[in-house]
Amino acid sequence: MVTGVTEPLQNIVPKFFPVSQPSITEREISNVTDAVRSGWVSSLGSYIDAFETSFAQYCGVEFAVATSNGTTALHLAIEALSIGPGHEVIVPDLTFVATANAVAYSGATPVLVDVDTDTLCINPEAVRRAITPKSRAVIPVHLYGHPAEMEEINAIAAEFDLFVIEDAAEAHGAEFRGKRVGGLSNCGVFSFYGNKIITTGEGGMITTNDAALYQRARSLRDHAMSPTRRYWHAEMGFNYRMSNLQAALGMAQLERIDEILKHRRDLMGWYRESITTTEEVRLNYVAEWASSAYWMICLEIDWLDDKLRDKLMGELKKNGVDSRPYFCTVSSMPMYEMVPCRVAWRKAGIGLNLPTYFDLTRNDVSTIGAVVNDLLIRLGPR
Ligand SMILES: *Cc1c(COP(=O)(O)O)cnc(C)c1O
């Protein structure tokens, strides 16, 4: 029975806190069961349409295209904008590798630029410096749930006639100057992986106000099949469809997104009261123009290096607290190897993410905070 309650289904073994876990309630189970029972188990079915319509509405845009995951949503958006060989796409050096990979899949070249010290998002001035006659687009990433400086990025893009694709995979519901991400530029791209703000298991979405882009993305998602002649394909498309089962899960999650985001704001507050910060030990920065989705609690410690961070993470784990390092810079990876971007490189070495999920209580956070404080005193410089 759907009661709207959000109690976890089972209690996790006490005293181990993973970095992330999805919040699955009776509402999700009921939706997915309904979708399975209906027989519409593939990519036709009422949940797909409902999920696309509702998610578009949530982001304040006219159109949305559901996909099999966030990476395919990124690639599909790039293809639908006819970006390919001979083009350059500007991407932040500090991001999940999928942002750069999606560009490379299209045959275009990802150009890596530095991020802002505070927001960790792409630095608009670095974008400007990276523009060449081959530049076609820029992909700001709303990293760890904090929106990028979209006003400056959009202005630069307008000046140089570039497309802007928001990588909002980690930032559902985040706001730039009071406007939700996903509707701030040519298109937005979301992920519904199990550890994202809301999940469909695997899944993704493109959001846009551009009717032509919407039509082209829809067509390419389904092998570019002719609407008038079945099994006729005038160009090479993809199978990047989302299933009705995934959309059923997504609908239940979307109905709960307000409480999920509120809980994340509460979590952030609890972490701020539990962890002792200094100039050298910082939690998530939030710009005055931003409302973060707080995808991940971010802890930066200036005196960490790779070895010390590994030690800290190992000690945290022994004390029941899982953590993960910040993303590695894309520029350090063999397939993209280039001169590293200074800020991205520095941040990648001193940051880690702490447990961030719906079932964490204030008490849990206070326990985690005490463990962190104690370790920072023991491992820190004297
Ligand atoms: C998760 C993520 C993606 C990719 O999404 P998947 O659904 O895992 O394919 C892309 N960009 C960023 C910034 C992400 O965090």
mmCIF file with all atom_site columns, C-alpha atoms and ligand atoms in Angstrom, residues 69-71 74 95-96 98-99 141 167 169-170 191-193 196 203 327, ligand 1:
data_model
loop_
_atom_site.group_PDB
_atom_site.id
_atom_site.type_symbol
_atom_site.label_atom_id
_atom_site.label_alt_id
_atom_site.label_comp_id
_atom_site.label_asym_id
_atom_site.label_entity_id
_atom_site.label_seq_id
_atom_site.pdbx_PDB_ins_code
_atom_site.Cartn_x
_atom_site.Cartn_y
_atom_site.Cartn_z
_atom_site.occupancy
_atom_site.B_iso_or_equiv
_atom_site.pdbx_formal_charge
_atom_site.auth_seq_id
_atom_site.auth_comp_id
_atom_site.auth_asym_id
_atom_site.auth_atom_id
_atom_site.pdbx_PDB_model_num
ATOM   1  C CA . ASN A 1 69  ? 21.813 6.884  -18.508 1.00 0.00 ? 69  ASN A CA 1
ATOM   2  C CA . GLY A 1 70  ? 23.447 10.267 -17.991 1.00 0.00 ? 70  GLY A CA 1
ATOM   3  C CA . THR A 1 71  ? 26.367 9.531  -20.281 1.00 0.00 ? 71  THR A CA 1
ATOM   4  C CA . LEU A 1 74  ? 25.239 13.863 -22.783 1.00 0.00 ? 74  LEU A CA 1
ATOM   5  C CA . THR A 1 95  ? 34.464 16.387 -13.308 1.00 0.00 ? 95  THR A CA 1
ATOM   6  C CA . PHE A 1 96  ? 33.364 12.790 -13.642 1.00 0.00 ? 96  PHE A CA 1
ATOM   7  C CA . ALA A 1 98  ? 31.753 10.912 -18.573 1.00 0.00 ? 98  ALA A CA 1
ATOM   8  C CA . THR A 1 99  ? 31.579 14.635 -19.417 1.00 0.00 ? 99  THR A CA 1
ATOM   9  C CA . VAL A 1 141 ? 29.234 20.923 -14.783 1.00 0.00 ? 141 VAL A CA 1
ATOM   10 C CA . ASP A 1 167 ? 25.922 18.845 -17.107 1.00 0.00 ? 167 ASP A CA 1
ATOM   11 C CA . ALA A 1 169 ? 23.943 15.069 -13.534 1.00 0.00 ? 169 ALA A CA 1
ATOM   12 C CA . GLU A 1 170 ? 24.629 15.866 -9.864  1.00 0.00 ? 170 GLU A CA 1
ATOM   13 C CA . SER A 1 191 ? 21.727 11.329 -14.491 1.00 0.00 ? 191 SER A CA 1
ATOM   14 C CA . PHE A 1 192 ? 19.536 9.028  -12.416 1.00 0.00 ? 192 PHE A CA 1
ATOM   15 C CA . TYR A 1 193 ? 22.265 6.603  -11.376 1.00 0.00 ? 193 TYR A CA 1
ATOM   16 C CA . LYS A 1 196 ? 22.395 10.662 -7.700  1.00 0.00 ? 196 LYS A CA 1
ATOM   17 C CA . GLY A 1 203 ? 18.860 6.553  -16.426 1.00 0.00 ? 203 GLY A CA 1
ATOM   18 C CA . PHE A 1 327 ? 37.270 13.099 -8.911  1.00 0.00 ? 327 PHE A CA 1
HETATM 19 C C1 . LIG B 2 .   ? 27.038 10.649 -12.957 1.00 0.00 ? 1   LIG B C1 1
HETATM 20 C C2 . LIG B 2 .   ? 27.580 11.672 -13.882 1.00 0.00 ? 1   LIG B C2 1
HETATM 21 C C3 . LIG B 2 .   ? 27.493 11.538 -15.278 1.00 0.00 ? 1   LIG B C3 1
HETATM 22 C C4 . LIG B 2 .   ? 27.071 10.271 -15.975 1.00 0.00 ? 1   LIG B C4 1
HETATM 23 O O1 . LIG B 2 .   ? 25.868 9.744  -15.602 1.00 0.00 ? 1   LIG B O1 1
HETATM 24 P P1 . LIG B 2 .   ? 25.631 8.151  -15.710 1.00 0.00 ? 1   LIG B P1 1
HETATM 25 O O2 . LIG B 2 .   ? 24.160 8.036  -15.483 1.00 0.00 ? 1   LIG B O2 1
HETATM 26 O O3 . LIG B 2 .   ? 26.449 7.513  -14.651 1.00 0.00 ? 1   LIG B O3 1
HETATM 27 O O4 . LIG B 2 .   ? 26.022 7.736  -17.088 1.00 0.00 ? 1   LIG B O4 1
HETATM 28 C C5 . LIG B 2 .   ? 27.916 12.590 -16.065 1.00 0.00 ? 1   LIG B C5 1
HETATM 29 N N1 . LIG B 2 .   ? 28.428 13.703 -15.531 1.00 0.00 ? 1   LIG B N1 1
HETATM 30 C C6 . LIG B 2 .   ? 28.562 13.859 -14.198 1.00 0.00 ? 1   LIG B C6 1
HETATM 31 C C7 . LIG B 2 .   ? 29.125 15.140 -13.679 1.00 0.00 ? 1   LIG B C7 1
HETATM 32 C C8 . LIG B 2 .   ? 28.165 12.841 -13.338 1.00 0.00 ? 1   LIG B C8 1
HETATM 33 O O5 . LIG B 2 .   ? 28.325 12.985 -12.012 1.00 0.00 ? 1   LIG B O5 1
#
